[in-house]
PDB file of C-alpha atoms in Angstrom:
ATOM      1  CA  MET A   1       0.103   0.037   0.131  1.00  0.00           C
ATOM      2  CA  PHE A   2       1.212   3.550  -0.790  1.00  0.00           C
ATOM      3  CA  ALA A   3       0.721   6.525   1.279  1.00  0.00           C
ATOM      4  CA  LEU A   4       1.190   9.869  -0.431  1.00  0.00           C
ATOM      5  CA  ILE A   5       2.237  11.868   2.392  1.00  0.00           C
ATOM      6  CA  ASP A   6       3.018  15.558   2.870  1.00  0.00           C
ATOM      7  CA  THR A   7       5.782  14.893   5.577  1.00  0.00           C
ATOM      8  CA  ASP A   8       6.047  18.527   6.394  1.00  0.00           C
ATOM      9  CA  ARG A   9       2.718  18.609   7.847  1.00  0.00           C
ATOM     10  CA  VAL A  10       2.669  15.474   9.903  1.00  0.00           C
ATOM     11  CA  CYS A  11       3.857  17.052  13.167  1.00  0.00           C
ATOM     12  CA  ARG A  12       2.369  20.700  12.726  1.00  0.00           C
ATOM     13  CA  ARG A  13      -1.362  20.134  11.492  1.00  0.00           C
ATOM     14  CA  GLU A  14      -3.633  17.729  13.277  1.00  0.00           C
ATOM     15  CA  ASN A  15      -6.459  18.363  10.840  1.00  0.00           C
ATOM     16  CA  SER A  16      -4.432  17.534   7.739  1.00  0.00           C
ATOM     17  CA  TYR A  17      -5.437  14.469   5.639  1.00  0.00           C
ATOM     18  CA  TYR A  18      -3.385  12.196   3.679  1.00  0.00           C
ATOM     19  CA  PHE A  19      -4.122   9.608   0.732  1.00  0.00           C
ATOM     20  CA  ALA A  20      -3.429   5.921   1.144  1.00  0.00           C
ATOM     21  CA  ASP A  21      -3.217   3.833  -1.939  1.00  0.00           C
ATOM     22  CA  LEU A  22      -5.963   1.058  -1.869  1.00  0.00           C
ATOM     23  CA  LEU A  23      -4.572  -1.131  -4.699  1.00  0.00           C
ATOM     24  CA  GLU A  24      -3.212  -4.099  -2.566  1.00  0.00           C
ATOM     25  CA  ASP A  25      -6.744  -4.428  -1.361  1.00  0.00           C
ATOM     26  CA  LEU A  26      -7.875  -5.238  -4.917  1.00  0.00           C
ATOM     27  CA  LYS A  27      -6.848  -8.857  -5.639  1.00  0.00           C
ATOM     28  CA  PRO A  28      -6.670  -9.647  -9.353  1.00  0.00           C
ATOM     29  CA  ASN A  29      -9.287 -12.462 -10.269  1.00  0.00           C
ATOM     30  CA  VAL A  30     -10.229 -14.067 -13.434  1.00  0.00           C
ATOM     31  CA  GLY A  31     -12.383 -11.261 -14.403  1.00  0.00           C
ATOM     32  CA  ALA A  32      -9.307  -9.115 -14.607  1.00  0.00           C
ATOM     33  CA  LEU A  33      -8.185 -11.312 -17.569  1.00  0.00           C
ATOM     34  CA  LEU A  34     -11.237  -9.969 -19.314  1.00  0.00           C
ATOM     35  CA  GLU A  35     -11.032  -6.360 -18.131  1.00  0.00           C
ATOM     36  CA  PRO A  36      -8.578  -4.936 -20.889  1.00  0.00           C
ATOM     37  CA  PHE A  37     -11.106  -5.400 -23.702  1.00  0.00           C
ATOM     38  CA  ASP A  38     -14.781  -4.994 -23.899  1.00  0.00           C
ATOM     39  CA  ALA A  39     -17.364  -7.551 -25.131  1.00  0.00           C
ATOM     40  CA  SER A  40     -17.341  -6.476 -28.525  1.00  0.00           C
ATOM     41  CA  ILE A  41     -13.462  -7.161 -28.907  1.00  0.00           C
ATOM     42  CA  TRP A  42     -13.880 -10.450 -27.282  1.00  0.00           C
ATOM     43  CA  LEU A  43     -16.742 -11.473 -29.596  1.00  0.00           C
ATOM     44  CA  SER A  44     -14.648 -10.210 -32.690  1.00  0.00           C
ATOM     45  CA  PHE A  45     -11.564 -12.451 -31.319  1.00  0.00           C
ATOM     46  CA  LEU A  46     -13.978 -15.534 -31.312  1.00  0.00           C
ATOM     47  CA  SER A  47     -15.143 -14.673 -34.757  1.00  0.00           C
ATOM     48  CA  VAL A  48     -11.722 -14.336 -36.045  1.00  0.00           C
ATOM     49  CA  ALA A  49     -10.825 -17.530 -34.372  1.00  0.00           C
ATOM     50  CA  GLY A  50     -13.764 -19.292 -35.829  1.00  0.00           C
ATOM     51  CA  LEU A  51     -13.056 -18.079 -39.332  1.00  0.00           C
ATOM     52  CA  CYS A  52      -9.342 -19.288 -39.156  1.00  0.00           C
ATOM     53  CA  ALA A  53     -10.581 -22.571 -38.073  1.00  0.00           C
ATOM     54  CA  CYS A  54     -13.023 -22.784 -40.853  1.00  0.00           C
ATOM     55  CA  PHE A  55     -10.366 -21.990 -43.149  1.00  0.00           C
ATOM     56  CA  LEU A  56      -8.148 -24.536 -41.760  1.00  0.00           C
ATOM     57  CA  LEU A  57     -10.865 -27.268 -41.966  1.00  0.00           C
ATOM     58  CA  MET A  58     -11.587 -26.243 -45.580  1.00  0.00           C
ATOM     59  CA  THR A  59      -7.864 -26.567 -46.688  1.00  0.00           C
ATOM     60  CA  SER A  60      -7.798 -30.046 -44.951  1.00  0.00           C
ATOM     61  CA  TYR A  61     -10.801 -31.084 -46.781  1.00  0.00           C
ATOM     62  CA  LEU A  62      -9.774 -29.661 -50.071  1.00  0.00           C
ATOM     63  CA  ARG A  63      -6.304 -31.201 -49.772  1.00  0.00           C
ATOM     64  CA  ALA A  64      -7.842 -34.547 -49.467  1.00  0.00           C
ATOM     65  CA  ARG A  65      -9.937 -34.058 -52.515  1.00  0.00           C
ATOM     66  CA  ARG A  66      -6.803 -32.921 -54.334  1.00  0.00           C
ATOM     67  CA  LEU A  67      -8.205 -29.513 -55.100  1.00  0.00           C
ATOM     68  CA  LEU A  68      -5.167 -27.947 -53.370  1.00  0.00           C
ATOM     69  CA  ARG A  69      -1.706 -28.855 -54.199  1.00  0.00           C
ATOM     70  CA  GLU A  70       1.639 -28.603 -52.219  1.00  0.00           C
ATOM     71  CA  SER A  71       0.923 -24.840 -51.418  1.00  0.00           C
ATOM     72  CA  GLY A  72      -2.014 -25.857 -49.138  1.00  0.00           C
ATOM     73  CA  ARG A  73      -0.137 -28.153 -46.825  1.00  0.00           C
ATOM     74  CA  VAL A  74      -2.220 -28.197 -43.450  1.00  0.00           C
ATOM     75  CA  PHE A  75       1.005 -28.753 -41.470  1.00  0.00           C
ATOM     76  CA  ASP A  76       2.433 -25.372 -42.481  1.00  0.00           C
ATOM     77  CA  ILE A  77      -0.974 -23.511 -41.813  1.00  0.00           C
ATOM     78  CA  CYS A  78      -0.850 -25.163 -38.316  1.00  0.00           C
ATOM     79  CA  ALA A  79       2.657 -23.963 -37.943  1.00  0.00           C
ATOM     80  CA  VAL A  80       2.091 -20.592 -38.780  1.00  0.00           C
ATOM     81  CA  LEU A  81      -1.143 -20.234 -36.473  1.00  0.00           C
ATOM     82  CA  PHE A  82       1.200 -21.198 -33.706  1.00  0.00           C
ATOM     83  CA  GLU A  83       3.854 -18.890 -34.821  1.00  0.00           C
ATOM     84  CA  GLN A  84       6.581 -21.547 -35.247  1.00  0.00           C
ATOM     85  CA  GLY A  85       8.253 -19.724 -38.101  1.00  0.00           C
ATOM     86  CA  ALA A  86       7.045 -22.257 -40.866  1.00  0.00           C
ATOM     87  CA  ARG A  87       6.796 -20.579 -44.446  1.00  0.00           C
ATOM     88  CA  LEU A  88       3.505 -19.081 -45.518  1.00  0.00           C
ATOM     89  CA  PRO A  89       1.253 -21.045 -47.857  1.00  0.00           C
ATOM     90  CA  GLY A  90       2.146 -20.065 -51.855  1.00  0.00           C
ATOM     91  CA  HIS A  91      -1.752 -20.407 -52.433  1.00  0.00           C
ATOM     92  CA  GLY A  92      -2.801 -16.707 -52.778  1.00  0.00           C
ATOM     93  CA  GLY A  93      -6.154 -16.674 -50.711  1.00  0.00           C
ATOM     94  CA  ILE A  94      -4.691 -18.810 -48.014  1.00  0.00           C
ATOM     95  CA  ARG A  95      -1.372 -16.798 -47.757  1.00  0.00           C
ATOM     96  CA  ALA A  96      -3.673 -13.513 -47.383  1.00  0.00           C
ATOM     97  CA  VAL A  97      -5.596 -15.193 -44.357  1.00  0.00           C
ATOM     98  CA  PHE A  98      -2.706 -16.443 -42.471  1.00  0.00           C
ATOM     99  CA  ALA A  99      -0.660 -13.297 -43.068  1.00  0.00           C
ATOM    100  CA  MET A 100      -3.367 -11.143 -41.639  1.00  0.00           C
ATOM    101  CA  TRP A 101      -3.580 -13.579 -38.639  1.00  0.00           C
ATOM    102  CA  ILE A 102       0.051 -13.407 -37.955  1.00  0.00           C
ATOM    103  CA  VAL A 103      -0.188  -9.419 -37.918  1.00  0.00           C
ATOM    104  CA  PHE A 104      -3.428  -9.664 -35.824  1.00  0.00           C
ATOM    105  CA  ALA A 105      -1.568 -12.116 -33.257  1.00  0.00           C
ATOM    106  CA  PHE A 106       1.422  -9.676 -32.916  1.00  0.00           C
ATOM    107  CA  LEU A 107      -1.034  -6.605 -32.251  1.00  0.00           C
ATOM    108  CA  CYS A 108      -3.423  -8.437 -29.891  1.00  0.00           C
ATOM    109  CA  GLY A 109      -0.415  -9.492 -27.668  1.00  0.00           C
ATOM    110  CA  LEU A 110       1.070  -6.155 -27.619  1.00  0.00           C
ATOM    111  CA  PHE A 111      -2.264  -4.340 -26.851  1.00  0.00           C
ATOM    112  CA  TYR A 112      -3.444  -6.783 -24.577  1.00  0.00           C
ATOM    113  CA  ASN A 113      -0.236  -6.918 -22.329  1.00  0.00           C
ATOM    114  CA  ALA A 114      -0.231  -3.031 -22.090  1.00  0.00           C
ATOM    115  CA  ALA A 115      -3.924  -2.756 -21.249  1.00  0.00           C
ATOM    116  CA  PHE A 116      -3.760  -5.850 -18.585  1.00  0.00           C
ATOM    117  CA  LYS A 117      -0.855  -4.043 -16.845  1.00  0.00           C
ATOM    118  CA  THR A 118      -2.664  -0.851 -16.826  1.00  0.00           C
ATOM    119  CA  SER A 119      -5.798  -2.244 -15.365  1.00  0.00           C
ATOM    120  CA  LEU A 120      -3.975  -3.946 -12.705  1.00  0.00           C
ATOM    121  CA  MET A 121      -2.325  -0.649 -11.829  1.00  0.00           C
ATOM    122  CA  ASN A 122      -5.706   1.186 -11.732  1.00  0.00           C
ATOM    123  CA  ALA A 123      -8.388   0.470  -9.154  1.00  0.00           C
ATOM    124  CA  ASP A 124     -11.825  -0.335 -10.871  1.00  0.00           C
ATOM    125  CA  HIS A 125     -14.609   1.094  -8.537  1.00  0.00           C
ATOM    126  CA  GLY A 126     -17.433   0.184 -10.935  1.00  0.00           C
ATOM    127  CA  THR A 127     -18.958   3.693 -11.020  1.00  0.00           C
ATOM    128  CA  ASN A 128     -17.362   6.928 -12.763  1.00  0.00           C
ATOM    129  CA  TYR A 129     -18.681   9.567 -10.452  1.00  0.00           C
ATOM    130  CA  ARG A 130     -18.826  13.004 -11.899  1.00  0.00           C
ATOM    131  CA  THR A 131     -19.667  15.354  -9.219  1.00  0.00           C
ATOM    132  CA  LEU A 132     -19.254  15.470  -5.380  1.00  0.00           C
ATOM    133  CA  GLY A 133     -22.946  15.104  -4.986  1.00  0.00           C
ATOM    134  CA  GLN A 134     -22.769  11.699  -6.723  1.00  0.00           C
ATOM    135  CA  LEU A 135     -20.276  10.393  -4.221  1.00  0.00           C
ATOM    136  CA  GLU A 136     -22.257  11.284  -1.408  1.00  0.00           C
ATOM    137  CA  LEU A 137     -25.446   9.957  -2.795  1.00  0.00           C
ATOM    138  CA  ASP A 138     -23.625   6.783  -3.139  1.00  0.00           C
ATOM    139  CA  GLY A 139     -22.899   6.682   0.500  1.00  0.00           C
ATOM    140  CA  ARG A 140     -19.059   6.670   0.197  1.00  0.00           C
ATOM    141  CA  ASP A 141     -17.399   7.475   3.598  1.00  0.00           C
ATOM    142  CA  ALA A 142     -14.213   8.762   1.673  1.00  0.00           C
ATOM    143  CA  LEU A 143     -15.460  12.512   2.122  1.00  0.00           C
ATOM    144  CA  GLY A 144     -13.836  13.388   5.439  1.00  0.00           C
ATOM    145  CA  GLY A 145     -11.267  15.272   3.556  1.00  0.00           C
ATOM    146  CA  PRO A 146     -10.480  19.055   3.882  1.00  0.00           C
ATOM    147  CA  GLU A 147     -13.000  21.539   2.739  1.00  0.00           C
ATOM    148  CA  ALA A 148     -10.771  22.652  -0.026  1.00  0.00           C
ATOM    149  CA  VAL A 149     -10.821  19.262  -1.527  1.00  0.00           C
ATOM    150  CA  LYS A 150     -14.526  19.172  -1.366  1.00  0.00           C
ATOM    151  CA  GLU A 151     -14.879  22.544  -3.073  1.00  0.00           C
ATOM    152  CA  TYR A 152     -12.447  21.634  -5.590  1.00  0.00           C
ATOM    153  CA  LEU A 153     -14.200  18.521  -6.587  1.00  0.00           C
ATOM    154  CA  ASN A 154     -17.657  20.044  -6.242  1.00  0.00           C
ATOM    155  CA  ASP A 155     -16.864  22.214  -9.315  1.00  0.00           C
ATOM    156  CA  SER A 156     -14.963  19.688 -11.145  1.00  0.00           C
ATOM    157  CA  GLU A 157     -16.384  16.929 -13.778  1.00  0.00           C
ATOM    158  CA  ASN A 158     -13.123  15.502 -14.587  1.00  0.00           C
ATOM    159  CA  GLU A 159     -13.205  11.695 -14.275  1.00  0.00           C
ATOM    160  CA  VAL A 160      -9.631  11.141 -13.880  1.00  0.00           C
ATOM    161  CA  LEU A 161      -9.465  13.483 -10.980  1.00  0.00           C
ATOM    162  CA  LEU A 162     -12.597  11.955  -9.163  1.00  0.00           C
ATOM    163  CA  GLY A 163     -11.174   8.444  -9.958  1.00  0.00           C
ATOM    164  CA  LEU A 164      -8.168   9.397  -7.989  1.00  0.00           C
ATOM    165  CA  TYR A 165     -10.344  10.593  -4.991  1.00  0.00           C
ATOM    166  CA  GLN A 166     -12.211   7.342  -5.067  1.00  0.00           C
ATOM    167  CA  ARG A 167      -8.815   5.319  -5.236  1.00  0.00           C
ATOM    168  CA  TYR A 168      -7.282   6.730  -2.236  1.00  0.00           C
ATOM    169  CA  GLU A 169      -8.321   6.142   1.417  1.00  0.00           C
ATOM    170  CA  ILE A 170      -8.045   9.450   3.516  1.00  0.00           C
ATOM    171  CA  ILE A 171      -6.087   8.951   6.624  1.00  0.00           C
ATOM    172  CA  ALA A 172      -5.962  11.620   9.438  1.00  0.00           C
ATOM    173  CA  ALA A 173      -2.580  12.948  10.377  1.00  0.00           C
ATOM    174  CA  ASP A 174      -2.607  11.508  13.816  1.00  0.00           C
ATOM    175  CA  LYS A 175      -2.872   7.890  12.349  1.00  0.00           C
ATOM    176  CA  ILE A 176      -0.163   8.395   9.698  1.00  0.00           C
ATOM    177  CA  ILE A 177       2.944   7.550  12.145  1.00  0.00           C
ATOM    178  CA  GLU A 178       0.892   4.566  13.558  1.00  0.00           C
ATOM    179  CA  ARG A 179       0.287   3.199   9.999  1.00  0.00           C
ATOM    180  CA  LEU A 180       3.805   3.648   9.055  1.00  0.00           C
ATOM    181  CA  LEU A 181       5.040   1.782  12.193  1.00  0.00           C
ATOM    182  CA  ASP A 182       2.658  -1.005  11.685  1.00  0.00           C
ATOM    183  CA  HIS A 183       4.000  -1.276   8.055  1.00  0.00           C
ATOM    184  CA  ALA A 184       0.334  -0.924   6.763  1.00  0.00           C
ATOM    185  CA  VAL A 185       2.078   1.895   4.530  1.00  0.00           C
ATOM    186  CA  THR A 186       5.146   1.102   2.845  1.00  0.00           C
ATOM    187  CA  VAL A 187       6.041   4.383   1.121  1.00  0.00           C
ATOM    188  CA  ALA A 188       6.168   7.846   2.191  1.00  0.00           C
ATOM    189  CA  LEU A 189       6.524  10.782  -0.187  1.00  0.00           C
ATOM    190  CA  SER A 190       6.992  14.349   0.557  1.00  0.00           C
ATOM    191  CA  LYS A 191       5.076  17.048  -1.069  1.00  0.00           C
ATOM    192  CA  MET A 192       8.417  18.600  -2.421  1.00  0.00           C
ATOM    193  CA  GLN A 193       9.517  15.093  -3.889  1.00  0.00           C
ATOM    194  CA  ILE A 194       6.138  14.756  -5.713  1.00  0.00           C
ATOM    195  CA  ASP A 195       6.253  18.392  -6.889  1.00  0.00           C
ATOM    196  CA  ASN A 196       9.585  17.504  -8.606  1.00  0.00           C
ATOM    197  CA  VAL A 197       8.108  14.633 -10.687  1.00  0.00           C
ATOM    198  CA  ALA A 198       5.061  16.774 -11.463  1.00  0.00           C
ATOM    199  CA  ARG A 199       7.171  19.652 -12.789  1.00  0.00           C
ATOM    200  CA  GLY A 200       8.971  17.298 -15.203  1.00  0.00           C
ATOM    201  CA  LEU A 201       5.935  15.619 -16.476  1.00  0.00           C
ATOM    202  CA  MET A 202       4.145  19.010 -17.124  1.00  0.00           C
ATOM    203  CA  ARG A 203       7.058  19.599 -19.915  1.00  0.00           C
ATOM    204  CA  GLU A 204       5.309  16.343 -21.907  1.00  0.00           C
ATOM    205  CA  PRO A 205       2.881  17.216 -24.390  1.00  0.00           C
ATOM    206  CA  ASP A 206      -0.894  16.153 -23.697  1.00  0.00           C
ATOM    207  CA  ILE A 207      -0.196  15.148 -20.105  1.00  0.00           C
ATOM    208  CA  ASN A 208      -2.517  17.129 -17.631  1.00  0.00           C
ATOM    209  CA  LEU A 209      -1.687  17.134 -13.904  1.00  0.00           C
ATOM    210  CA  TYR A 210      -4.079  18.519 -11.480  1.00  0.00           C
ATOM    211  CA  TYR A 211      -2.791  19.776  -8.070  1.00  0.00           C
ATOM    212  CA  ILE A 212      -5.003  19.672  -5.039  1.00  0.00           C
ATOM    213  CA  GLU A 213      -3.737  22.420  -2.815  1.00  0.00           C
ATOM    214  CA  GLU A 214      -4.756  21.154   0.610  1.00  0.00           C
ATOM    215  CA  PRO A 215      -3.970  17.449   1.219  1.00  0.00           C
ATOM    216  CA  ILE A 216      -0.983  16.835  -1.313  1.00  0.00           C
ATOM    217  CA  VAL A 217      -0.546  16.743  -5.088  1.00  0.00           C
ATOM    218  CA  THR A 218      -1.264  13.134  -6.420  1.00  0.00           C
ATOM    219  CA  PHE A 219       1.480  10.901  -7.748  1.00  0.00           C
ATOM    220  CA  PRO A 220       1.435  11.159 -11.419  1.00  0.00           C
ATOM    221  CA  LEU A 221       2.056   7.599 -12.465  1.00  0.00           C
ATOM    222  CA  LEU A 222      -1.764   6.800 -12.662  1.00  0.00           C
ATOM    223  CA  LEU A 223      -2.438   9.762 -14.815  1.00  0.00           C
ATOM    224  CA  TYR A 224       0.450   8.659 -17.077  1.00  0.00           C
ATOM    225  CA  LEU A 225      -1.042   5.203 -17.404  1.00  0.00           C
ATOM    226  CA  LYS A 226      -4.644   6.337 -17.831  1.00  0.00           C
ATOM    227  CA  LYS A 227      -3.451   7.655 -21.254  1.00  0.00           C
ATOM    228  CA  GLY A 228      -1.997   4.313 -22.318  1.00  0.00           C
ATOM    229  CA  HIS A 229       1.598   5.565 -22.764  1.00  0.00           C
ATOM    230  CA  PRO A 230       3.808   2.573 -23.402  1.00  0.00           C
ATOM    231  CA  PHE A 231       6.932   4.339 -22.171  1.00  0.00           C
ATOM    232  CA  VAL A 232       6.469   4.060 -18.394  1.00  0.00           C
ATOM    233  CA  SER A 233       9.786   2.466 -17.470  1.00  0.00           C
ATOM    234  CA  HIS A 234      11.282   5.754 -16.292  1.00  0.00           C
ATOM    235  CA  LEU A 235       8.273   6.326 -13.917  1.00  0.00           C
ATOM    236  CA  GLN A 236       8.382   2.528 -12.682  1.00  0.00           C
ATOM    237  CA  ARG A 237      12.133   3.121 -11.909  1.00  0.00           C
ATOM    238  CA  LEU A 238      11.258   6.145  -9.874  1.00  0.00           C
ATOM    239  CA  ALA A 239       8.452   4.156  -8.001  1.00  0.00           C
ATOM    240  CA  ILE A 240      10.784   1.241  -7.333  1.00  0.00           C
ATOM    241  CA  ASN A 241      13.357   3.786  -5.999  1.00  0.00           C
ATOM    242  CA  ASN A 242      10.562   5.167  -3.660  1.00  0.00           C
ATOM    243  CA  ALA A 243       9.812   1.898  -2.475  1.00  0.00           C
ATOM    244  CA  ALA A 244      13.265   0.871  -1.531  1.00  0.00           C
ATOM    245  CA  THR A 245      14.431   3.988  -0.049  1.00  0.00           C
ATOM    246  CA  GLY A 246      11.327   6.102   0.929  1.00  0.00           C
ATOM    247  CA  ALA A 247      12.911   9.099  -0.872  1.00  0.00           C
ATOM    248  CA  MET A 248      13.287  10.487  -4.254  1.00  0.00           C
ATOM    249  CA  ASP A 249      16.517  10.104  -5.896  1.00  0.00           C
ATOM    250  CA  TYR A 250      17.073  13.233  -7.754  1.00  0.00           C
ATOM    251  CA  ALA A 251      19.805  11.980  -9.858  1.00  0.00           C
ATOM    252  CA  ASN A 252      17.270   9.514 -11.479  1.00  0.00           C
ATOM    253  CA  PHE A 253      14.629  12.212 -11.816  1.00  0.00           C
ATOM    254  CA  SER A 254      17.200  14.321 -13.797  1.00  0.00           C
ATOM    255  CA  GLU A 255      18.011  11.192 -15.874  1.00  0.00           C
ATOM    256  CA  TYR A 256      14.324  10.965 -16.648  1.00  0.00           C
ATOM    257  CA  ALA A 257      14.130  14.827 -17.665  1.00  0.00           C
ATOM    258  CA  LEU A 258      16.907  14.454 -20.049  1.00  0.00           C
ATOM    259  CA  ASP A 259      15.267  11.659 -21.904  1.00  0.00           C
ATOM    260  CA  PRO A 260      13.480  12.632 -25.172  1.00  0.00           C
ATOM    261  CA  PRO A 261       9.801  13.426 -24.504  1.00  0.00           C
ATOM    262  CA  TYR A 262       7.355  10.949 -26.002  1.00  0.00           C
ATOM    263  CA  SER A 263       3.753  12.022 -26.509  1.00  0.00           C
ATOM    264  CA  SER A 264       1.083   9.311 -25.641  1.00  0.00           C
ATOM    265  CA  SER A 265      -1.069  10.844 -28.314  1.00  0.00           C
ATOM    266  CA  SER A 266       1.359   9.587 -31.106  1.00  0.00           C
ATOM    267  CA  TYR A 267       0.553   5.888 -30.384  1.00  0.00           C
ATOM    268  CA  ILE A 268      -2.751   3.927 -31.205  1.00  0.00           C
ATOM    269  CA  GLY A 269      -4.914   3.605 -28.191  1.00  0.00           C
ATOM    270  CA  LEU A 270      -7.601   0.922 -27.471  1.00  0.00           C
ATOM    271  CA  ASN A 271     -10.343   2.814 -29.227  1.00  0.00           C
ATOM    272  CA  GLN A 272      -8.400   2.531 -32.390  1.00  0.00           C
ATOM    273  CA  PHE A 273      -7.545  -1.080 -31.715  1.00  0.00           C
ATOM    274  CA  VAL A 274     -11.257  -1.666 -31.720  1.00  0.00           C
ATOM    275  CA  VAL A 275     -11.526  -0.502 -35.371  1.00  0.00           C
ATOM    276  CA  ALA A 276      -8.368  -2.510 -36.064  1.00  0.00           C
ATOM    277  CA  VAL A 277     -10.230  -5.710 -35.118  1.00  0.00           C
ATOM    278  CA  TYR A 278     -13.291  -4.977 -37.028  1.00  0.00           C
ATOM    279  CA  VAL A 279     -10.968  -4.137 -40.085  1.00  0.00           C
ATOM    280  CA  LEU A 280      -9.262  -7.616 -39.505  1.00  0.00           C
ATOM    281  CA  LEU A 281     -12.519  -9.400 -39.686  1.00  0.00           C
ATOM    282  CA  ILE A 282     -13.650  -7.582 -42.783  1.00  0.00           C
ATOM    283  CA  GLY A 283     -10.083  -8.388 -44.275  1.00  0.00           C
ATOM    284  CA  LEU A 284     -10.502 -12.063 -43.223  1.00  0.00           C
ATOM    285  CA  SER A 285     -13.851 -12.195 -44.672  1.00  0.00           C
ATOM    286  CA  ALA A 286     -12.636 -10.763 -47.989  1.00  0.00           C
ATOM    287  CA  ALA A 287      -9.800 -13.197 -48.019  1.00  0.00           C
ATOM    288  CA  GLY A 288     -12.175 -15.955 -47.452  1.00  0.00           C
ATOM    289  CA  LEU A 289     -14.157 -14.973 -50.467  1.00  0.00           C
ATOM    290  CA  VAL A 290     -10.947 -14.683 -52.463  1.00  0.00           C
ATOM    291  CA  LEU A 291      -9.964 -18.298 -51.298  1.00  0.00           C
ATOM    292  CA  LEU A 292     -13.528 -19.569 -52.194  1.00  0.00           C
ATOM    293  CA  SER A 293     -13.392 -17.921 -55.544  1.00  0.00           C
ATOM    294  CA  GLU A 294      -9.998 -19.493 -56.407  1.00  0.00           C
ATOM    295  CA  ILE A 295     -10.953 -22.847 -55.225  1.00  0.00           C
ATOM    296  CA  TYR A 296     -14.301 -22.611 -57.157  1.00  0.00           C
ATOM    297  CA  HIS A 297     -12.288 -21.619 -60.314  1.00  0.00           C
ATOM    298  CA  SER A 298      -9.757 -24.341 -59.756  1.00  0.00           C
ATOM    299  CA  ALA A 299     -12.690 -26.867 -59.332  1.00  0.00           C
ATOM    300  CA  ARG A 300     -14.345 -25.781 -62.680  1.00  0.00           C
ATOM    301  CA  LYS A 301     -11.105 -25.697 -64.347  1.00  0.00           C
ATOM    302  CA  LYS A 302     -10.182 -29.322 -63.184  1.00  0.00           C
ATOM    303  CA  LYS A 303     -13.698 -30.529 -64.234  1.00  0.00           C
ATOM    304  CA  LYS A 304     -13.154 -28.752 -67.631  1.00  0.00           C
ATOM    305  CA  ILE A 305      -9.772 -30.620 -68.093  1.00  0.00           C
ATOM    306  CA  GLU A 306     -11.125 -33.838 -67.002  1.00  0.00           C
ATOM    307  CA  ALA A 307     -14.240 -33.561 -69.436  1.00  0.00           C
ATOM    308  CA  GLU A 308     -11.646 -32.632 -72.361  1.00  0.00           C
ATOM    309  CA  ALA A 309      -9.501 -35.602 -71.516  1.00  0.00           C
ATOM    310  CA  ALA A 310     -12.701 -37.855 -71.369  1.00  0.00           C
ATOM    311  CA  LYS A 311     -13.787 -36.426 -74.646  1.00  0.00           C
ATOM    312  CA  GLN A 312     -10.297 -37.024 -76.360  1.00  0.00           C
ATOM    313  CA  LEU A 313     -10.398 -40.596 -75.039  1.00  0.00           C
ATOM    314  CA  SER A 314     -13.788 -41.417 -76.550  1.00  0.00           C
ATOM    315  CA  ASP A 315     -12.608 -39.824 -79.618  1.00  0.00           C
ATOM    316  CA  THR A 316      -9.580 -41.950 -79.736  1.00  0.00           C
ATOM    317  CA  LYS A 317     -11.759 -45.060 -79.163  1.00  0.00           C
ATOM    318  CA  GLU A 318     -14.140 -44.399 -81.768  1.00  0.00           C
ATOM    319  CA  ARG A 319     -11.209 -44.028 -84.299  1.00  0.00           C
TER     320      ARG A 319
END
């Protein structure tokens, strides 16, 4: 459990409040495996898998009837599906189907891993509260913070800010030392240390940080991950250093500040990935139609050749 603590106020102000991270209380379960993608994407995945299975069975059947030659070997196709590095089939329609599948498998793994790690680092409270009144009507007891926070939230409709307020437990100042000694809280960050990180991130394009004046500025890692930014290694290193030492290593912060800024807006987000899955389904369907068309014409050509051969044979016998 993290505690985001303004250590300068612990001894001086008894009415200060501090935030403790509740993530350790949220144990991952089977549902967390499905969380990164919504139902429409999972249904699309099943449809894609079904299409590829049908193509595989079709090629096996056509291979048995000798409508496909060496280029349609089923073992090659199976190896490609399981990414074993086998060569792609030479048959045009089959090649298109399984080339698209390989690209899809790569993108799926990339986006799912990123989304799954992000979902584990962000608490899911089920409801996105938009105003302080909604929080109060829902009977949440996390409203014991300073009036400054309440007033700020009451005028705000920012989901990220309200999500942060839901995620963190408010701890009174006289309980902080006790929680630290009981090891219920493992990390303590002062306001100055968090401000250092915030100033560095504010230089990044498309990164919005919100400063709550009274309790403390929030640790920006959550906001960073909310945007789906893949370059989180520097922030992860900062978090690990804090977990190990309880203090910010300014040298590491300077090293992060010197790195080139990457904008999360320049990378494909999950919303675009949904479109990519739909495009994949359309492409696989089109490739399937191409495959069926080629098989149909191959079958007609084979029958025509057989008919011509039979006619020539009958003509030869008549002579």
